GROMACS .gro file of C-alpha atoms in nm:
model
  375
    1MET     CA    1  10.418   6.365   5.009
    2ILE     CA    2  10.406   6.626   4.675
    3SER     CA    3  10.554   6.529   4.343
    4SER     CA    4  10.764   6.664   4.126
    5ALA     CA    5  10.494   6.729   3.867
    6ARG     CA    6  10.259   6.889   4.111
    7LEU     CA    7  10.541   7.153   4.218
    8TRP     CA    8  10.595   7.196   3.867
    9ARG     CA    9  10.231   7.295   3.799
   10ARG     CA   10  10.221   7.505   4.074
   11ARG     CA   11  10.503   7.778   3.964
   12PRO     CA   12  10.319   8.103   4.025
   13ALA     CA   13  10.072   8.169   3.707
   14TYR     CA   14  10.150   8.538   3.680
   15SER     CA   15  10.484   8.488   3.512
   16GLY     CA   16  10.521   8.377   3.131
   17ARG     CA   17  10.861   8.441   3.174
   18TRP     CA   18  10.911   8.195   3.399
   19GLU     CA   19  10.721   7.952   3.154
   20ALA     CA   20  10.979   8.025   2.900
   21ALA     CA   21  11.268   8.023   3.103
   22ARG     CA   22  11.257   7.683   3.179
   23LEU     CA   23  11.313   7.573   2.834
   24SER     CA   24  11.663   7.746   2.826
   25PRO     CA   25  11.846   7.414   2.905
   26LEU     CA   26  11.691   7.252   2.636
   27VAL     CA   27  11.761   7.555   2.446
   28LEU     CA   28  12.157   7.601   2.542
   29THR     CA   29  12.200   7.230   2.482
   30VAL     CA   30  12.050   7.314   2.069
   31LEU     CA   31  12.279   7.610   2.042
   32ILE     CA   32  12.582   7.440   2.172
   33ALA     CA   33  12.528   7.164   1.968
   34GLY     CA   34  12.475   7.335   1.640
   35LEU     CA   35  12.775   7.548   1.707
   36ALA     CA   36  12.988   7.230   1.740
   37PHE     CA   37  12.853   7.103   1.467
   38SER     CA   38  12.889   7.406   1.259
   39THR     CA   39  13.232   7.585   1.337
   40PRO     CA   40  13.589   7.397   1.302
   41ARG     CA   41  13.713   7.182   1.509
   42GLU     CA   42  13.970   7.437   1.667
   43ILE     CA   43  13.682   7.643   1.881
   44ALA     CA   44  13.537   7.322   2.063
   45PHE     CA   45  13.224   7.460   2.164
   46SER     CA   46  13.120   7.084   2.257
   47ARG     CA   47  13.338   7.156   2.583
   48LEU     CA   48  13.025   7.376   2.713
   49LEU     CA   49  12.784   7.052   2.702
   50PRO     CA   50  12.816   7.015   3.069
   51ALA     CA   51  12.668   7.355   3.108
   52ALA     CA   52  12.349   7.217   2.992
   53PRO     CA   53  12.265   6.964   3.314
   54ALA     CA   54  12.406   7.205   3.534
   55LEU     CA   55  12.121   7.490   3.447
   56ALA     CA   56  11.880   7.239   3.436
   57ALA     CA   57  11.901   7.136   3.817
   58ALA     CA   58  11.825   7.521   3.866
   59MET     CA   59  11.456   7.468   3.735
   60TRP     CA   60  11.424   7.083   3.666
   61PRO     CA   61  11.278   6.776   3.848
   62VAL     CA   62  11.575   6.494   3.880
   63LEU     CA   63  11.444   6.273   3.603
   64PRO     CA   64  11.413   6.514   3.324
   65THR     CA   65  11.780   6.693   3.436
   66VAL     CA   66  11.948   6.329   3.407
   67VAL     CA   67  11.783   6.257   3.049
   68LEU     CA   68  11.918   6.568   2.942
   69GLY     CA   69  12.298   6.483   3.053
   70ALA     CA   70  12.221   6.147   2.871
   71LEU     CA   71  12.141   6.372   2.576
   72CYS     CA   72  12.469   6.589   2.601
   73PHE     CA   73  12.671   6.270   2.675
   74LEU     CA   74  12.536   6.111   2.370
   75LEU     CA   75  12.597   6.417   2.133
   76MET     CA   76  12.938   6.422   2.253
   77ILE     CA   77  12.988   6.081   2.086
   78VAL     CA   78  12.838   6.165   1.757
   79LEU     CA   79  13.040   6.461   1.728
   80SER     CA   80  13.341   6.251   1.819
   81PHE     CA   81  13.271   6.095   1.473
   82PHE     CA   82  13.268   6.421   1.278
   83HIS     CA   83  13.538   6.622   1.467
   84THR     CA   84  13.870   6.383   1.599
   85ASP     CA   85  14.072   6.519   1.872
   86LEU     CA   86  13.769   6.693   2.087
   87GLY     CA   87  13.879   6.540   2.401
   88THR     CA   88  13.594   6.313   2.404
   89GLN     CA   89  13.712   6.123   2.691
   90TYR     CA   90  13.753   6.409   2.914
   91THR     CA   91  13.426   6.618   2.793
   92SER     CA   92  13.218   6.309   2.834
   93ALA     CA   93  13.335   6.250   3.145
   94ALA     CA   94  13.253   6.596   3.312
   95ILE     CA   95  12.920   6.553   3.130
   96ILE     CA   96  12.858   6.228   3.403
   97ALA     CA   97  13.008   6.438   3.681
   98VAL     CA   98  12.801   6.746   3.619
   99THR     CA   99  12.502   6.494   3.571
  100LEU     CA  100  12.535   6.379   3.868
  101ALA     CA  101  12.603   6.635   4.082
  102ALA     CA  102  12.302   6.847   3.877
  103ALA     CA  103  12.046   6.559   4.001
  104TYR     CA  104  12.100   6.567   4.320
  105GLY     CA  105  12.092   6.966   4.349
  106SER     CA  106  11.768   6.904   4.185
  107HIS     CA  107  11.628   6.674   4.414
  108VAL     CA  108  11.767   6.895   4.735
  109ARG     CA  109  11.549   7.186   4.567
  110HIS     CA  110  11.286   6.984   4.512
  111GLN     CA  111  11.276   6.934   4.890
  112ARG     CA  112  11.279   7.258   4.996
  113GLU     CA  113  11.034   7.345   4.733
  114GLU     CA  114  10.834   7.114   4.940
  115THR     CA  115  10.857   7.216   5.197
  116LEU     CA  116  10.809   7.591   5.146
  117PHE     CA  117  10.473   7.453   4.984
  118GLN     CA  118  10.347   7.312   5.301
  119VAL     CA  119  10.446   7.605   5.474
  120ARG     CA  120  10.255   7.830   5.234
  121LEU     CA  121   9.947   7.623   5.253
  122VAL     CA  122   9.997   7.628   5.657
  123ALA     CA  123  10.014   8.028   5.643
  124ASP     CA  124   9.708   8.036   5.382
  125ALA     CA  125   9.484   7.874   5.638
  126VAL     CA  126   9.608   8.082   5.917
  127GLN     CA  127   9.559   8.420   5.684
  128LYS     CA  128   9.190   8.302   5.667
  129VAL     CA  129   9.124   8.278   6.015
  130LEU     CA  130   9.298   8.596   6.087
  131LEU     CA  131   9.180   8.790   5.830
  132ARG     CA  132   8.870   8.600   5.718
  133PRO     CA  133   8.644   8.712   5.421
  134LEU     CA  134   8.456   8.957   5.525
  135PRO     CA  135   8.024   8.962   5.410
  136ARG     CA  136   7.999   9.246   5.120
  137ARG     CA  137   7.665   9.377   5.294
  138ILE     CA  138   7.620   9.489   5.672
  139GLU     CA  139   7.284   9.666   5.739
  140GLY     CA  140   7.279   9.827   5.409
  141ILE     CA  141   7.656   9.912   5.417
  142GLU     CA  142   7.844   9.771   5.127
  143ILE     CA  143   8.214   9.646   5.210
  144GLU     CA  144   8.498   9.538   5.038
  145SER     CA  145   8.833   9.434   5.182
  146LEU     CA  146   9.210   9.486   5.063
  147TYR     CA  147   9.513   9.343   5.166
  148LEU     CA  148   9.870   9.260   4.988
  149ALA     CA  149  10.226   9.140   5.114
  150ALA     CA  150  10.503   9.383   5.060
  151GLN     CA  151  10.677   9.028   4.972
  152GLU     CA  152  10.553   8.791   4.706
  153GLN     CA  153  10.657   8.483   4.919
  154ALA     CA  154  10.490   8.621   5.224
  155ARG     CA  155  10.098   8.534   5.284
  156ILE     CA  156  10.042   8.733   5.674
  157GLY     CA  157  10.165   9.002   5.862
  158GLY     CA  158  10.104   9.229   6.121
  159ASP     CA  159   9.838   9.436   5.909
  160PHE     CA  160   9.470   9.357   6.052
  161TYR     CA  161   9.088   9.412   5.971
  162GLU     CA  162   8.734   9.360   6.072
  163ALA     CA  163   8.409   9.422   6.009
  164ILE     CA  164   8.143   9.280   6.245
  165GLY     CA  165   7.757   9.334   6.268
  166THR     CA  166   7.648   9.379   6.612
  167PRO     CA  167   7.364   9.480   6.836
  168HIS     CA  168   7.539   9.797   6.837
  169GLY     CA  169   7.565   9.855   6.469
  170VAL     CA  170   7.812   9.774   6.240
  171ARG     CA  171   8.134   9.834   6.348
  172LEU     CA  172   8.463   9.820   6.187
  173LEU     CA  173   8.829   9.737   6.293
  174ILE     CA  174   9.184   9.853   6.103
  175GLY     CA  175   9.526   9.838   6.234
  176ASP     CA  176   9.878   9.756   6.240
  177VAL     CA  177  10.115   9.605   6.488
  178ARG     CA  178  10.462   9.745   6.497
  179GLY     CA  179  10.744   9.524   6.377
  180LYS     CA  180  10.730   9.223   6.135
  181GLY     CA  181  10.724   8.818   6.105
  182LEU     CA  182  10.582   8.595   6.355
  183SER     CA  183  10.577   8.840   6.699
  184ALA     CA  184  10.343   9.085   6.492
  185VAL     CA  185  10.125   8.825   6.344
  186GLY     CA  186  10.079   8.713   6.664
  187ALA     CA  187  10.017   9.053   6.846
  188ALA     CA  188   9.779   9.114   6.529
  189SER     CA  189   9.581   8.771   6.621
  190ALA     CA  190   9.523   8.916   6.978
  191VAL     CA  191   9.364   9.191   6.858
  192ILE     CA  192   9.131   9.041   6.617
  193SER     CA  193   8.977   8.799   6.868
  194CYS     CA  194   8.918   9.037   7.128
  195PHE     CA  195   8.752   9.287   6.904
  196ARG     CA  196   8.562   9.015   6.786
  197GLU     CA  197   8.390   8.966   7.128
  198ALA     CA  198   8.407   9.312   7.257
  199ALA     CA  199   8.214   9.424   6.979
  200TYR     CA  200   7.918   9.266   7.062
  201ASP     CA  201   7.940   9.337   7.464
  202GLU     CA  202   8.052   9.678   7.491
  203PRO     CA  203   7.798   9.973   7.463
  204ASP     CA  204   8.063  10.180   7.314
  205LEU     CA  205   8.396  10.236   7.105
  206ARG     CA  206   8.604  10.346   7.420
  207GLY     CA  207   8.484   9.986   7.628
  208ILE     CA  208   8.647   9.802   7.321
  209VAL     CA  209   8.966  10.024   7.366
  210HIS     CA  210   8.994   9.948   7.667
  211ARG     CA  211   9.045   9.575   7.627
  212LEU     CA  212   9.197   9.605   7.309
  213GLU     CA  213   9.476   9.802   7.521
  214THR     CA  214   9.465   9.523   7.822
  215THR     CA  215   9.480   9.226   7.529
  216VAL     CA  216   9.790   9.396   7.340
  217THR     CA  217   9.932   9.482   7.695
  218ARG     CA  218   9.905   9.130   7.844
  219HIS     CA  219  10.036   8.960   7.479
  220SER     CA  220  10.320   9.186   7.504
  221ALA     CA  221  10.423   9.067   7.851
  222ALA     CA  222  10.349   8.652   7.744
  223PHE     CA  223  10.585   8.681   7.421
  224PRO     CA  224  10.848   8.922   7.434
  225VAL     CA  225  11.068   8.967   7.189
  226GLN     CA  226  11.479   8.996   7.190
  227ASP     CA  227  11.519   9.329   6.974
  228GLN     CA  228  11.131   9.484   7.052
  229PRO     CA  229  11.063   9.522   7.435
  230GLU     CA  230  10.713   9.554   7.380
  231HIS     CA  231  10.459   9.505   7.091
  232PHE     CA  232  10.251   9.801   7.017
  233ALA     CA  233   9.992   9.861   6.735
  234THR     CA  234   9.814  10.178   6.550
  235ALA     CA  235   9.432  10.111   6.552
  236LEU     CA  236   9.116  10.270   6.370
  237LEU     CA  237   8.758  10.148   6.537
  238ALA     CA  238   8.449  10.298   6.367
  239GLU     CA  239   8.057  10.231   6.437
  240ILE     CA  240   7.766  10.280   6.259
  241PRO     CA  241   7.491  10.296   6.432
  242HIS     CA  242   7.146  10.107   6.365
  243GLY     CA  243   6.963  10.325   6.143
  244GLY     CA  244   7.204  10.597   6.172
  245ASP     CA  245   7.329  10.853   5.937
  246ARG     CA  246   7.629  10.894   6.155
  247LEU     CA  247   8.016  10.763   6.164
  248LEU     CA  248   8.208  10.717   6.496
  249ILE     CA  249   8.551  10.709   6.479
  250LEU     CA  250   8.820  10.623   6.758
  251ASN     CA  251   9.143  10.694   6.606
  252CYS     CA  252   9.488  10.546   6.786
  253GLY     CA  253   9.753  10.698   6.652
  254HIS     CA  254   9.628  10.550   6.293
  255PRO     CA  255   9.622  10.691   5.916
  256PRO     CA  256   9.325  10.937   5.923
  257PRO     CA  257   9.065  10.804   5.688
  258LEU     CA  258   8.918  10.926   5.386
  259ILE     CA  259   8.549  11.012   5.316
  260ALA     CA  260   8.372  11.094   4.984
  261GLN     CA  261   8.070  11.297   4.985
  262CYS     CA  262   7.855  11.488   4.740
  263GLY     CA  263   8.160  11.431   4.544
  264LYS     CA  264   8.410  11.601   4.764
  265VAL     CA  265   8.682  11.412   4.952
  266ARG     CA  266   8.740  11.499   5.328
  267ILE     CA  267   9.066  11.393   5.521
  268LEU     CA  268   8.908  11.290   5.882
  269GLU     CA  269   9.189  11.381   6.122
  270PRO     CA  270   9.089  11.306   6.493
  271THR     CA  271   8.974  11.623   6.733
  272ILE     CA  272   9.207  11.485   7.013
  273PRO     CA  273   9.459  11.190   6.902
  274SER     CA  274   9.431  10.915   7.127
  275PRO     CA  275   9.733  10.677   7.216
  276PRO     CA  276   9.804  10.412   6.997
  277LEU     CA  277   9.706  10.033   7.172
  278ASN     CA  278   9.972   9.934   7.438
  279LEU     CA  279  10.123  10.302   7.483
  280ALA     CA  280   9.853  10.425   7.725
  281ALA     CA  281  10.049  10.398   8.020
  282LEU     CA  282  10.314  10.617   7.904
  283ILE     CA  283  10.118  10.869   7.735
  284GLY     CA  284   9.760  10.837   7.903
  285ASP     CA  285   9.481  10.664   7.816
  286ARG     CA  286   9.223  10.933   7.709
  287TYR     CA  287   9.005  10.823   7.399
  288TRP     CA  288   8.832  11.088   7.184
  289VAL     CA  289   8.534  10.947   6.944
  290ASP     CA  290   8.432  11.179   6.671
  291ILE     CA  291   8.139  11.182   6.515
  292VAL     CA  292   8.056  11.293   6.139
  293PRO     CA  293   7.771  11.256   5.904
  294PHE     CA  294   7.776  10.917   5.704
  295THR     CA  295   7.467  10.948   5.424
  296PRO     CA  296   7.309  10.733   5.195
  297GLY     CA  297   7.543  10.733   4.916
  298ASP     CA  298   7.890  10.856   5.124
  299GLN     CA  299   8.186  10.596   5.087
  300LEU     CA  300   8.489  10.559   5.355
  301LEU     CA  301   8.797  10.421   5.299
  302LEU     CA  302   9.001  10.259   5.549
  303TYR     CA  303   9.399  10.216   5.526
  304THR     CA  304   9.748  10.143   5.702
  305ASP     CA  305  10.016  10.340   5.623
  306GLY     CA  306  10.150  10.083   5.381
  307VAL     CA  307   9.896  10.254   5.164
  308SER     CA  308  10.017  10.624   5.208
  309GLU     CA  309  10.374  10.547   5.228
  310THR     CA  310  10.404  10.364   4.876
  311ARG     CA  311  10.661  10.515   4.729
  312ASP     CA  312  10.762  10.533   4.357
  313HIS     CA  313  11.113  10.557   4.247
  314THR     CA  314  11.202  10.887   4.315
  315GLY     CA  315  11.052  10.870   4.688
  316ARG     CA  316  10.751  11.035   4.645
  317PHE     CA  317  10.461  10.899   4.842
  318PHE     CA  318  10.142  10.727   4.678
  319PRO     CA  319   9.891  11.104   4.652
  320LEU     CA  320   9.626  10.930   4.826
  321PRO     CA  321   9.387  11.205   4.903
  322ASP     CA  322   9.413  11.362   4.509
  323TRP     CA  323   9.374  10.976   4.421
  324MET     CA  324   9.050  10.961   4.595
  325ARG     CA  325   8.909  11.263   4.498
  326GLN     CA  326   8.957  11.151   4.115
  327GLN     CA  327   8.785  10.859   4.172
  328ASP     CA  328   8.402  10.833   4.032
  329THR     CA  329   8.307  10.500   4.077
  330GLU     CA  330   7.993  10.392   4.299
  331HIS     CA  331   8.137  10.015   4.411
  332PRO     CA  332   8.400   9.969   4.704
  333ARG     CA  333   8.543   9.633   4.509
  334GLU     CA  334   8.599   9.911   4.183
  335LEU     CA  335   8.758  10.121   4.419
  336LEU     CA  336   9.005   9.912   4.592
  337ASP     CA  337   9.056   9.688   4.262
  338ARG     CA  338   9.148  10.072   4.130
  339LEU     CA  339   9.386  10.128   4.428
  340HIS     CA  340   9.573   9.799   4.354
  341ALA     CA  341   9.696   9.871   4.034
  342ASP     CA  342   9.770  10.208   4.085
  343LEU     CA  343  10.002  10.124   4.396
  344LEU     CA  344  10.140   9.889   4.209
  345ARG     CA  345  10.217  10.109   3.889
  346HIS     CA  346  10.351  10.356   4.126
  347SER     CA  347  10.563  10.142   4.333
  348GLY     CA  348  10.711   9.986   3.982
  349GLY     CA  349  10.550   9.659   4.121
  350ARG     CA  350  10.765   9.633   4.458
  351LEU     CA  351  10.586   9.727   4.752
  352GLY     CA  352  10.803   9.839   5.112
  353ASP     CA  353  10.554   9.761   5.363
  354ASP     CA  354  10.241   9.547   5.349
  355ILE     CA  355   9.923   9.716   5.295
  356ALA     CA  356   9.563   9.662   5.416
  357ALA     CA  357   9.221   9.839   5.290
  358LEU     CA  358   8.893   9.886   5.362
  359ALA     CA  359   8.631  10.033   5.141
  360LEU     CA  360   8.237  10.125   5.259
  361ARG     CA  361   7.955  10.282   5.111
  362HIS     CA  362   7.626  10.387   5.263
  363THR     CA  363   7.373  10.235   5.009
  364THR     CA  364   7.018  10.467   4.917
  365ALA     CA  365   6.686  10.314   5.061
  366GLN     CA  366   6.617  10.258   4.692
  367GLU     CA  367   6.916  10.012   4.641
  368ARG     CA  368   6.824   9.830   4.962
  369GLU     CA  369   6.449   9.788   4.829
  370ALA     CA  370   6.598   9.649   4.510
  371LEU     CA  371   6.845   9.430   4.713
  372GLY     CA  372   6.530   9.306   4.901
  373ALA     CA  373   6.355   9.241   4.651
  374ASP     CA  374   6.624   9.035   4.470
  375GLU     CA  375   6.629   8.812   4.781
   0.00000   0.00000   0.00000
């Protein structure tokens, strides 16, 4: 079991406001006591003392809550020596009753926090399997990833990505399963697991997408959801062949990637749209592969719709292409760090959807030689 002290220490480190808020029950006690001693008896601020342990139950463990209740009880006794006819017996009884109720409430809250902490540990482990850390470099291609959950408490969702070095070259996948919750996580897990196998076996991207289509169809049939008759997912597959200066893209209804070449940014819209996964039976299974140059120094940004559809307080979408044109960084990690900060700034810190992104850069021959010398 996890101790109260451990849960106390695991409060979010990002919020200094929470650290200050934890002192509020003690501050409230001092404030009420000061007013009670310094104001006329008729005002009787002492009757507010039961509020302090009640507030403590929302953020303190059981023992400190009880100690604070005892302190309030002693303050009431001391006040009775300075001011008569305060109704000491009634206020003292209220302090005792509220402290006991607050202690029980603190105990229940602690148990729920402990359960939530265990669930988060499991969710973190699942995410590390589902979205495992990517290698920072595969065959001269720098790769960095970004994942942001729409809700602070969330750890995993329906957005997914993968990058693998295969006998056919570097192969990439990014996508988004329709829906939220565990059903979306299950479908995303099935797609990624299938891609990790098919990326090695299939000679081309069309072979991979056919296997992904079959996987999503089978998963949807095996795990139906009441309010969602079938799963489907948008996906984008990409391949950078060995020693080649080109990029192959198969876009299955996914937001188009951005490529930066020679200081210019282009949106790589598909020549012919391909159907999202598990919709081929409805709109046809014709898949089109686009080929674009991808030379040393070029950068590629793959992303899910949570990035391009992030809104500000006026409802304006995040201007991703314009934002990309303003960036002058050469390193994918710096690019994603800036994207992360600017998305949070644009949305006011409240994301409306999960976000996943991959940033790639084709390193130059000199950079590869320098890296080889360092190794």
